[in-house]
Short mmCIF file of C-alpha atoms in Angstrom, two decimals:
data_model
loop_
_atom_site.label_atom_id
_atom_site.label_comp_id
_atom_site.label_asym_id
_atom_site.label_seq_id
_atom_site.Cartn_x
_atom_site.Cartn_y
_atom_site.Cartn_z
CA ILE A 28 49.53 22.29 -27.12
CA LYS A 29 46.93 21.22 -30.45
CA ALA A 30 49.62 17.25 -29.72
CA ALA A 31 48.52 16.88 -26.60
CA LEU A 32 44.82 17.45 -27.09
CA ARG A 33 44.77 14.87 -30.27
CA VAL A 34 46.19 12.42 -27.67
CA LEU A 35 44.24 13.56 -24.67
CA ALA A 36 40.66 13.31 -27.33
CA ILE A 37 42.52 9.67 -28.61
CA GLN A 38 42.97 9.03 -25.10
CA LEU A 39 39.64 10.06 -23.72
CA THR A 40 37.45 8.83 -26.04
CA ALA A 41 39.28 4.95 -26.23
CA ALA A 42 38.34 4.60 -22.82
CA ALA A 43 34.89 5.84 -23.28
CA TYR A 44 34.51 2.73 -26.12
CA GLN A 45 35.84 0.07 -22.51
CA PRO A 46 33.41 -2.29 -21.88
CA GLN A 47 33.05 -1.37 -18.60
CA ILE A 48 32.52 2.02 -18.91
CA ARG A 49 30.52 2.32 -22.46
CA GLN A 50 27.36 -0.19 -20.66
CA ARG A 51 27.32 2.77 -17.84
CA LEU A 52 27.01 5.35 -20.35
CA PRO A 53 23.48 6.97 -21.57
CA GLN A 54 23.98 5.15 -24.75
CA ARG A 55 25.93 2.28 -25.55
CA ARG A 56 26.08 2.28 -29.33
CA VAL A 57 29.52 3.70 -30.77
CA SER A 58 28.26 5.24 -32.84
CA ARG A 59 26.08 7.23 -31.57
CA SER A 60 28.28 7.77 -28.36
CA VAL A 61 29.59 11.55 -27.86
CA PHE A 62 33.29 10.55 -27.86
CA ALA A 63 33.16 9.25 -31.40
CA ASN A 64 33.25 13.15 -32.68
CA LEU A 65 35.37 14.94 -30.65
CA THR A 66 38.73 14.02 -32.85
CA PRO A 67 37.05 15.29 -35.82
CA ASP A 68 35.67 18.51 -33.72
CA LEU A 69 39.10 19.33 -32.50
CA GLU A 70 40.68 18.24 -36.60
CA GLN A 71 37.76 21.00 -37.75
CA MET A 72 38.98 23.65 -34.73
CA PHE A 73 42.69 23.14 -36.31
CA ALA A 74 41.80 23.11 -39.45
CA GLN A 75 39.84 26.84 -38.99
CA MET A 76 42.95 27.68 -37.30
CA GLU A 77 45.50 26.72 -39.63
CA ARG A 78 43.26 29.28 -41.90
CA ARG A 79 44.76 32.71 -41.11
CA TYR A 80 42.95 34.97 -43.26
CA GLY A 81 39.44 32.86 -42.89
CA PRO A 82 36.55 34.33 -40.85
CA GLU A 83 36.54 34.67 -36.89
CA GLU A 84 33.05 33.61 -36.78
CA ALA A 85 34.27 29.63 -38.09
CA LEU A 86 37.02 29.39 -35.28
CA ALA A 87 34.41 30.88 -32.10
CA GLN A 88 32.11 27.88 -33.53
CA SER A 89 34.31 25.29 -34.00
CA ALA A 90 35.33 26.28 -30.55
CA ASN A 91 32.29 26.37 -29.11
CA LEU A 92 30.79 23.12 -30.69
CA VAL A 93 34.56 21.60 -29.33
CA ARG A 94 33.13 23.04 -25.80
CA ALA A 95 29.96 22.13 -26.13
CA ARG A 96 31.51 18.13 -26.48
CA LEU A 97 33.46 18.42 -23.87
CA ALA A 98 29.98 19.49 -21.45
CA MET A 99 28.39 16.33 -23.50
CA CYS A 100 31.33 14.20 -22.22
CA HIS A 101 31.47 14.82 -19.20
CA GLY A 102 27.77 15.40 -18.30
CA TRP A 103 27.60 11.30 -19.79
CA LEU A 104 30.10 10.35 -17.09
CA LEU A 105 28.35 12.34 -14.36
CA ALA A 106 25.43 9.52 -15.50
CA ALA A 107 27.99 6.78 -15.59
CA GLN A 108 29.21 7.48 -12.11
CA GLU A 109 25.69 8.28 -10.70
CA SER A 110 24.73 4.29 -12.54
CA LEU A 111 27.15 3.05 -10.43
CA GLY A 112 25.09 2.88 -6.97
CA GLN A 113 22.72 0.26 -8.73
CA ARG A 114 25.09 -1.88 -11.07
CA GLY A 115 27.58 -1.71 -8.50
CA VAL A 116 31.42 -0.10 -7.80
CA SER A 117 34.76 -1.20 -7.58
CA VAL A 118 38.49 0.52 -7.53
CA ALA A 119 39.15 -0.16 -11.01
CA LEU A 120 36.09 1.49 -12.65
CA VAL A 121 35.86 4.56 -9.89
CA TYR A 122 39.46 5.48 -10.75
CA ARG A 123 38.86 4.96 -14.70
CA ILE A 124 35.43 7.22 -14.63
CA GLU A 125 37.96 9.71 -12.45
CA ARG A 126 40.80 9.78 -14.23
CA MET A 127 38.34 10.05 -17.85
CA GLN A 128 37.48 12.79 -15.63
CA ALA A 129 40.71 14.69 -15.47
CA GLN A 130 40.93 14.88 -18.74
CA ILE A 131 38.45 16.72 -19.91
CA GLY A 132 39.67 19.13 -17.52
CA ARG A 133 42.51 19.06 -19.26
CA LEU A 134 41.49 19.71 -22.41
CA GLU A 135 38.75 22.73 -21.49
CA THR A 136 42.31 23.96 -19.74
CA LEU A 137 44.30 23.15 -23.51
CA LEU A 138 41.70 24.53 -25.09
CA THR A 139 41.69 28.13 -23.56
CA LEU A 140 45.46 27.94 -24.00
CA LEU A 141 45.42 27.60 -27.05
CA LEU A 142 42.88 30.19 -27.96
CA ASP A 143 44.30 33.12 -25.76
CA HIS A 144 47.47 33.34 -25.32
CA SER A 145 47.75 36.16 -22.46
CA PRO A 146 50.33 35.28 -19.96
CA GLY A 147 47.31 34.97 -17.39
CA ASN A 148 46.43 31.82 -18.63
CA ALA A 149 49.36 30.76 -18.90
CA LEU A 150 50.20 31.60 -15.28
CA ALA A 151 46.92 29.99 -14.02
CA PHE A 152 47.38 26.90 -16.17
CA LEU A 153 51.24 26.51 -14.17
CA LEU A 154 49.01 26.99 -11.22
CA HIS A 155 46.96 24.54 -11.93
CA ASN A 156 49.34 21.83 -12.61
CA LEU A 157 51.67 22.73 -9.87
CA ASP A 158 48.23 22.38 -7.94
CA ARG A 159 46.82 18.84 -9.31
CA GLN A 160 50.14 17.33 -9.61
CA ASP A 161 49.98 16.08 -5.80
CA GLU A 162 46.02 14.95 -6.51
CA GLN A 163 47.34 13.12 -9.10
CA HIS A 164 49.50 11.11 -7.30
CA SER A 165 47.21 11.12 -3.87
CA ILE A 166 46.06 7.62 -2.81
CA ARG A 167 44.34 8.94 -0.09
CA GLY A 168 41.94 11.01 -3.21
CA LEU A 169 41.47 8.03 -4.75
CA LEU A 170 40.55 5.69 -1.89
CA GLY A 171 38.67 8.10 -0.37
CA GLU A 172 36.57 8.70 -2.95
CA THR A 173 36.16 5.52 -3.57
CA LEU A 174 35.07 4.22 -0.56
CA ALA A 175 32.01 7.16 -0.66
CA LEU A 176 31.23 5.68 -3.51
CA LEU A 177 31.26 2.11 -1.65
CA ALA A 178 29.25 3.71 1.22
CA ARG A 179 26.51 5.12 -0.43
CA SER A 180 26.23 2.42 -2.92
CA VAL A 181 26.09 -0.30 0.48
CA VAL A 182 24.07 2.10 2.66
CA GLU A 183 21.39 2.32 -1.08
CA ARG A 184 21.29 -1.22 -0.95
CA ASN A 185 20.85 -1.72 2.46
CA GLY A 186 18.29 1.07 2.74
CA ARG A 187 16.26 -1.05 0.23
CA PHE A 188 16.26 -4.48 2.29
CA GLY A 189 15.44 -1.60 5.57
CA GLN A 190 11.86 -0.51 3.74
CA HIS A 191 10.79 -4.64 4.08
CA TYR A 192 11.53 -4.10 8.07
CA ILE A 193 9.44 -0.62 8.98
CA ALA A 194 5.47 -1.61 9.21
CA ARG A 195 3.45 1.22 8.47
CA GLY A 196 -0.15 1.16 9.91
CA ARG A 197 -1.66 -1.01 12.12
CA ALA A 198 -1.15 -4.16 9.36
CA GLY A 199 2.08 -4.12 9.33
CA VAL A 200 2.83 -3.49 12.68
CA GLN A 201 1.08 -6.68 13.50
CA ALA A 202 3.02 -8.25 10.71
CA MET A 203 5.81 -7.24 12.75
CA TRP A 204 4.93 -9.04 15.56
CA HIS A 205 4.75 -12.07 13.75
CA LYS A 206 7.24 -11.79 12.61
CA GLY A 207 9.04 -10.91 15.96
CA LEU A 208 7.18 -14.38 17.83
CA ARG A 209 8.44 -16.37 15.02
CA GLY A 210 11.84 -14.71 15.71
CA GLY A 211 11.74 -15.92 18.72
CA TYR A 212 10.46 -18.93 19.44
CA LEU A 213 13.40 -20.07 16.80
CA THR A 214 16.31 -18.74 19.23
CA ALA A 215 14.80 -20.39 22.15
CA LEU A 216 15.98 -23.80 20.33
CA THR A 217 19.13 -21.68 20.19
CA VAL A 218 19.47 -20.91 23.49
CA HIS A 219 19.28 -24.62 24.44
CA ALA A 220 21.98 -25.35 21.49
CA LYS A 221 23.62 -22.81 23.20
CA HIS A 222 23.26 -24.55 26.61
CA ALA A 223 24.10 -27.91 25.83
CA ILE A 224 27.82 -27.12 23.78
CA ALA A 225 28.61 -24.86 26.61
CA GLY A 226 28.17 -28.01 29.08
CA LEU A 227 29.59 -29.65 26.47
CA MET A 228 33.27 -28.41 28.02
CA LEU A 229 34.98 -28.11 24.60
CA PRO A 230 38.35 -26.46 24.17
CA LYS A 231 37.76 -22.68 23.27
CA PHE A 232 38.55 -22.28 19.97
CA PHE A 233 35.87 -25.49 18.97
CA GLU A 234 33.16 -24.12 21.76
CA GLY A 235 33.28 -20.91 19.52
CA LEU A 236 33.08 -22.88 16.78
CA ALA A 237 30.09 -24.72 18.09
CA ALA A 238 28.38 -21.90 18.88
CA SER A 239 29.23 -20.11 15.65
CA LEU A 240 27.36 -22.57 13.32
CA ASN A 241 24.85 -22.96 15.87
CA TYR A 242 23.86 -18.77 15.58
CA ALA A 243 24.56 -19.05 11.47
CA PHE A 244 22.03 -22.10 11.55
CA SER A 245 19.68 -20.52 13.90
CA PHE A 246 19.70 -17.17 12.10
CA ALA A 247 19.78 -18.58 8.43
CA LEU A 248 16.26 -20.73 9.75
CA ILE A 249 14.73 -17.42 10.67
CA GLN A 250 15.75 -15.99 7.55
CA ALA A 251 13.79 -18.93 6.14
CA CYS A 252 10.62 -18.40 8.21
CA HIS A 253 10.19 -15.31 7.45
CA GLY A 254 11.13 -14.73 11.42
CA THR A 255 12.46 -10.96 12.53
CA LEU A 256 15.14 -10.18 14.20
CA ALA A 257 14.66 -7.08 15.95
CA THR A 258 17.89 -6.73 16.32
CA LYS A 259 19.27 -6.99 12.84
CA GLN A 260 17.13 -4.48 12.25
CA PRO A 261 18.12 -0.50 13.34
CA ALA A 262 20.62 -0.28 10.75
CA LEU A 263 19.33 -1.31 8.02
CA THR A 264 16.42 0.88 8.86
CA ALA A 265 18.94 4.10 9.22
CA ALA A 266 19.78 3.42 5.54
CA ALA A 267 16.27 3.91 5.47
CA LEU A 268 16.17 7.14 7.10
CA ALA A 269 19.15 8.33 5.56
CA ASP A 270 16.97 7.64 2.00
CA GLN A 271 14.65 9.75 3.32
CA MET A 272 16.78 12.49 3.99
CA GLY A 273 17.82 12.08 0.34
CA GLY A 274 20.59 15.44 1.08
CA ASN A 275 17.53 18.14 1.59
CA ALA A 276 17.68 19.77 4.71
CA ARG A 277 13.57 19.98 4.09
CA ALA A 278 12.46 17.37 3.95
CA HIS A 279 11.57 16.92 7.42
CA ASP A 280 7.81 15.89 7.97
CA GLY A 281 8.52 12.91 5.70
CA LEU A 282 11.13 12.43 8.24
CA ALA A 283 9.42 12.07 11.02
CA ILE A 284 6.89 10.31 9.65
CA GLU A 285 10.01 7.68 8.90
CA ILE A 286 11.23 8.07 12.68
CA ARG A 287 7.23 7.24 13.92
CA HIS A 288 7.00 4.52 11.51
CA VAL A 289 10.60 3.22 12.98
CA LEU A 290 10.20 3.79 16.46
CA ARG A 291 6.44 1.49 16.12
CA SER A 292 8.01 -1.14 14.62
CA GLN A 293 11.59 -1.73 16.30
CA SER A 294 9.08 -2.09 19.23
CA ALA A 295 6.24 -4.08 17.52
CA ALA A 296 9.75 -6.69 17.09
CA ILE A 297 11.96 -6.06 19.77
CA LEU A 298 8.65 -6.83 22.29
CA GLY A 299 7.54 -10.03 20.03
CA ASN A 300 10.96 -11.62 19.93
CA MET A 301 11.00 -11.20 23.57
CA ALA A 302 7.16 -12.37 24.13
CA GLY A 303 8.45 -15.81 21.93
CA VAL A 304 11.93 -16.44 23.26
CA ALA A 305 11.42 -16.75 27.04
CA PRO A 306 7.39 -19.27 27.63
CA VAL A 307 9.80 -21.48 24.56
CA ALA A 308 12.21 -21.90 26.46
CA LEU A 309 11.01 -22.33 29.81
CA LEU A 310 8.19 -25.13 28.03
CA LEU A 311 11.64 -26.28 26.34
CA ALA A 312 12.95 -26.63 29.80
CA GLY A 313 10.50 -28.02 31.13
CA LEU A 314 9.51 -30.11 28.78
CA ALA A 315 13.50 -31.47 28.47
CA TYR A 316 13.16 -31.98 33.04
CA TRP A 317 11.67 -35.07 32.52
CA LEU A 318 14.06 -36.93 29.83
CA PRO A 319 16.09 -39.82 31.22
CA GLY A 320 19.43 -38.11 31.59
CA HIS A 321 18.76 -34.40 32.08
CA LEU A 322 20.11 -32.30 35.06
CA ALA A 323 18.70 -29.57 35.94
CA MET A 324 20.89 -26.05 36.00
CA PRO A 325 22.71 -26.12 39.32
CA ARG A 326 21.76 -23.30 41.78
CA ALA A 327 24.90 -21.51 41.38
CA GLU A 328 25.44 -21.70 37.67
CA ALA A 329 21.75 -19.72 37.76
CA LEU A 330 23.22 -17.12 40.41
CA SER A 331 26.47 -16.92 37.86
CA ILE A 332 23.98 -16.32 35.09
CA LEU A 333 22.29 -13.10 37.37
CA HIS A 334 25.79 -12.10 38.08
CA ALA A 335 26.90 -11.95 34.30
CA HIS A 336 23.68 -9.73 33.02
CA ALA A 337 23.41 -7.88 36.11
CA LEU A 338 23.78 -3.50 35.33
CA ILE A 339 26.23 -3.03 37.37
CA GLY A 340 29.50 -4.35 35.32
CA PRO A 341 30.58 -4.38 31.70
CA THR A 342 27.04 -5.99 30.16
CA PRO A 343 26.78 -2.67 28.89
CA LEU A 344 29.80 -2.08 27.26
CA PHE A 345 29.50 -6.25 25.80
CA ALA A 346 25.79 -4.84 24.74
CA ALA A 347 27.32 -1.83 23.32
CA PHE A 348 30.03 -4.46 21.57
CA THR A 349 27.64 -6.70 20.05
CA GLY A 350 25.52 -3.59 18.56
CA LEU A 351 28.69 -3.10 16.39
CA LEU A 352 29.23 -6.69 15.53
CA LEU A 353 25.52 -6.38 14.15
CA PHE A 354 26.15 -3.42 12.14
CA SER A 355 29.35 -4.52 10.72
CA ALA A 356 26.91 -7.51 9.81
CA SER A 357 24.48 -5.07 7.43
CA LEU A 358 28.06 -3.67 5.69
CA ILE A 359 28.87 -7.26 4.73
CA ALA A 360 25.00 -7.80 3.61
CA GLY A 361 26.16 -4.19 1.70
CA TRP A 362 28.83 -6.08 0.27
CA ILE A 363 27.96 -8.59 -0.75
CA ASP A 364 24.60 -7.48 -3.47
CA ASN A 365 27.11 -5.04 -4.53
CA LEU A 366 29.30 -7.93 -5.62
CA PHE A 367 26.19 -10.03 -7.10
CA ALA A 368 25.55 -6.27 -9.57
CA LEU A 369 29.26 -5.73 -10.46
CA HIS A 370 30.26 -9.12 -10.86
CA ARG A 371 26.05 -9.36 -12.57
CA VAL A 372 25.74 -13.06 -10.50
CA ARG A 373 21.45 -12.95 -11.35
CA THR A 374 21.79 -12.46 -15.54
CA ALA A 375 25.09 -15.26 -15.14
CA ILE A 376 22.77 -17.72 -13.59
CA ALA A 377 20.02 -16.96 -15.28
CA CYS A 378 21.74 -17.76 -18.80
CA HIS A 379 23.69 -20.14 -17.30
CA PRO A 380 23.94 -23.15 -20.05
CA ARG A 381 24.31 -25.85 -17.97
CA LEU A 382 21.17 -25.17 -15.24
CA LEU A 383 18.62 -23.90 -18.74
CA ALA A 384 19.34 -27.24 -20.29
CA ARG A 385 18.58 -29.05 -16.73
CA PHE A 386 16.33 -26.72 -15.21
CA GLY A 387 14.46 -25.21 -18.03
CA LEU A 388 14.48 -21.05 -18.01
CA GLN A 389 11.07 -20.99 -16.04
CA ARG A 390 13.91 -22.22 -12.95
CA THR A 391 16.40 -20.77 -13.31
CA GLU A 392 15.82 -17.66 -13.73
CA ARG A 393 12.98 -18.34 -10.07
CA LEU A 394 17.12 -19.29 -9.23
CA ALA A 395 18.84 -16.73 -10.56
CA HIS A 396 15.80 -14.01 -8.64
CA LEU A 397 16.15 -16.07 -4.95
CA THR A 398 20.03 -15.99 -5.13
CA ALA A 399 20.26 -12.21 -5.73
CA THR A 400 17.45 -11.88 -3.27
CA HIS A 401 18.38 -13.40 -0.21
CA ALA A 402 22.21 -14.67 -0.68
CA PRO A 403 23.00 -10.80 0.65
CA GLU A 404 20.66 -11.46 3.67
CA LEU A 405 22.93 -15.23 3.97
CA ALA A 406 25.86 -13.90 4.57
CA SER A 407 25.34 -11.44 6.88
CA ASN A 408 23.54 -13.71 9.14
CA ILE A 409 26.37 -16.52 8.94
CA ALA A 410 28.82 -13.54 9.41
CA LEU A 411 26.58 -12.72 11.84
CA GLY A 412 26.85 -16.24 14.16
CA LEU A 413 30.52 -16.26 12.97
CA MET A 414 31.39 -13.07 14.21
CA LEU A 415 29.33 -14.01 17.76
CA GLY A 416 30.50 -16.88 18.37
CA MET A 417 34.19 -16.70 17.22
CA ILE A 418 35.27 -13.48 18.47
CA PRO A 419 34.92 -13.70 22.57
CA ALA A 420 37.16 -17.10 21.62
CA PHE A 421 39.57 -15.32 20.10
CA ALA A 422 39.76 -12.52 22.55
CA ALA A 423 39.77 -15.72 25.77
CA PHE A 424 42.75 -16.98 23.11
CA MET A 425 44.57 -13.21 23.82
CA GLY A 426 43.48 -13.37 27.72
CA LEU A 427 40.70 -10.13 26.87
CA PRO A 428 37.67 -10.55 29.12
CA LEU A 429 35.18 -10.07 25.99
CA GLU A 430 31.65 -11.73 26.16
CA VAL A 431 28.81 -10.65 23.67
CA ARG A 432 25.34 -9.73 24.71
CA HIS A 433 22.29 -9.56 22.70
CA ILE A 434 19.26 -9.50 23.60
CA THR A 435 17.01 -12.51 22.28
CA LEU A 436 19.55 -14.54 23.07
CA ALA A 437 20.02 -12.75 26.61
CA THR A 438 16.02 -13.75 27.99
CA GLY A 439 16.07 -16.94 26.80
CA THR A 440 19.15 -17.61 28.97
CA LEU A 441 17.82 -15.04 32.28
CA SER A 442 14.27 -17.39 31.12
CA LEU A 443 16.85 -20.82 32.25
CA ALA A 444 17.66 -19.34 35.16
CA LEU A 445 14.77 -18.31 36.23
CA LEU A 446 13.04 -21.45 36.84
CA THR A 447 16.45 -23.16 37.95
CA LEU A 448 15.61 -20.70 40.96
CA GLY A 449 11.51 -20.09 40.68
CA SER A 450 10.14 -17.61 43.12
CA GLU A 451 12.79 -17.08 44.51
CA CYS A 452 14.72 -14.85 42.63
CA LEU A 453 11.85 -11.76 44.10
CA ARG A 454 13.78 -11.61 46.60
CA LEU A 455 17.35 -11.88 44.99
CA ALA A 456 19.19 -7.99 44.21
CA GLU A 457 20.91 -9.98 41.71
CA PHE A 458 16.79 -10.70 39.53
CA TRP A 459 16.61 -7.01 39.74
CA GLN A 460 19.94 -5.84 38.13
CA ALA A 461 19.92 -9.06 35.67
CA ILE A 462 15.95 -7.13 34.34
CA ALA A 463 18.09 -4.04 34.74
CA GLY A 464 20.84 -5.44 32.63
CA LEU A 465 18.12 -6.77 30.00
CA ILE A 466 17.27 -3.24 28.99
CA SER A 467 20.35 -1.96 28.77
CA ILE A 468 21.52 -4.77 26.50
CA ALA A 469 18.33 -4.04 24.49
CA VAL A 470 18.60 -0.41 24.23
CA LEU A 471 22.09 -0.38 23.42
CA ASN A 472 21.72 -3.41 20.93
CA LEU A 473 19.31 -1.18 19.15
CA LEU A 474 21.38 2.46 19.36
CA THR A 475 24.93 1.27 18.63
CA SER A 476 23.71 -0.86 15.81
CA PHE A 477 21.30 2.39 14.56
CA GLY A 478 24.03 5.45 15.61
CA CYS A 479 27.04 3.33 14.00
CA ALA A 480 25.01 2.86 10.81
CA LEU A 481 23.07 6.53 10.13
CA GLY A 482 26.74 8.25 11.01
CA PHE A 483 27.82 5.74 7.83
CA ALA A 484 24.53 6.65 5.78
CA LEU A 485 25.02 10.41 6.57
CA LEU A 486 28.76 9.86 6.14
CA ALA A 487 28.63 8.47 2.84
CA ARG A 488 25.49 11.22 1.47
CA ARG A 489 27.81 14.04 2.33
CA LEU A 490 25.87 15.62 5.28
CA GLY A 491 27.81 16.81 7.70
CA VAL A 492 26.27 17.33 11.87
CA LEU A 493 24.91 20.22 11.66
CA ASP A 494 22.62 19.36 9.36
CA LEU A 495 22.24 15.95 10.26
CA ARG A 496 21.33 18.12 14.09
CA ARG A 497 18.98 20.55 12.15
CA MET A 498 17.19 17.48 10.50
CA LEU A 499 16.53 15.35 13.93
CA ALA A 500 15.97 18.66 16.20
CA ASP A 501 13.21 20.13 13.25
CA SER A 502 11.66 16.02 12.74
CA LEU A 503 11.41 15.10 16.70
CA GLU A 504 9.64 18.71 17.33
CA HIS A 505 7.51 17.73 14.37
CA LEU A 506 7.25 14.33 16.01
CA PHE A 507 5.98 15.42 19.32
CA HIS A 508 3.65 17.53 17.94
CA GLN A 509 2.22 15.19 16.19
CA PRO A 510 2.65 12.67 18.21
CA LEU A 511 -0.15 9.74 15.73
CA LEU A 512 -0.32 9.25 13.15
CA ALA A 513 -2.40 10.99 11.06
CA ARG A 514 -4.58 9.33 8.20
CA PRO A 515 -3.73 10.16 4.59
CA ALA A 516 -5.75 13.22 3.23
CA VAL A 517 -7.90 12.14 0.28
CA ALA A 518 -7.02 13.45 -2.63
CA LYS A 519 -10.39 15.94 -4.51
CA GLU A 520 -11.10 15.70 -7.68
#
């Protein structure tokens, strides 16, 4: 047992000195680490045990010192595990921390067995080894813990992004409205480019590639112009709501206020998108009508657009699938941000010698800040554009009638069809079915993305369905009793 204790203590101390672990411990200096004195404390206890006629109080004091040292090591590892959400998560790092925690548990068990040779402790030790044998070789347990930590890291980072999409107060709602308008204006250009690409009659793969580049460039341009698309917000605002929960089932009032802010923000953004894309798309179509060689949209094509967006049909299914793609794009943003934090990309750019020599200290730091801040969202925009364009192309190659239905793009496309039909559309049943389908697209885009993100966030925070139902029920009750935002009370001196 003494030999096993010595080996485990040396292995635990050596693992604590590895750079990836040491950088995440509360004290990085080796001389001040609690792991540094673990082996000397054990040797002092062994020396007290070899003195057969020594005082028992000294042996008990040495054993208590070792137990206290192990408790401090366990606390430091918990602090290192908590820092994973801020400094990035990797499978190897999670495995090392889990292995060190298991070594601390084995040290405590062997210490108890060494000081007390009763048959009950020996039997408990044997049963514990048999129970832990499968867990130590379980890939499922390792992957489950790692995925939970990765999910928590992604959710926390998406929650940080989601705070920018939650408007608080009248000024914030107006700003969100203007951002939605700006995103709608730029999406109108995307709609015309999409219509032009479809008119080229390219092969499916190249048509999907061209559509992907069109979407990706449009989303990146909206980001550069400080606009917003309402459909991208639910996956991020759901993570922000999970942060408001925080694992505390009593914070119902704060959650109700946050839900109220989210509803107002989403309404302002989506109404801004639809109010911006429709008139600009009509204006550009009217201007293009006078260009030489321009061919107006045939009436049959306009009717087919109305039929494709009708409520009775696959439109709700396509809208829900698009919401799933929007949620996937938010995961990519959180994953990229986690990689940047794990590999310290911002520090690497800020300290790069060639960049410092060429641009100077201030410009290099600004470049590092802009890269770390905007690269995850840019990656999300590019990934979303590729998914919206290429997945239907691959589905057509596999013979699957799968398409995407994005509310802003669908509004612009329907505007082009209505320009061709004119006032005749008011007498068509297909027009009203398309309007109903447009409403379903908006609802399902938002609800699917929000629901997937909220479920993912709850999974990361280990909250069950019953906790979610209780919190939402109490929050909605609070919301119905106080539908308007109350002014913050002024603290009395």
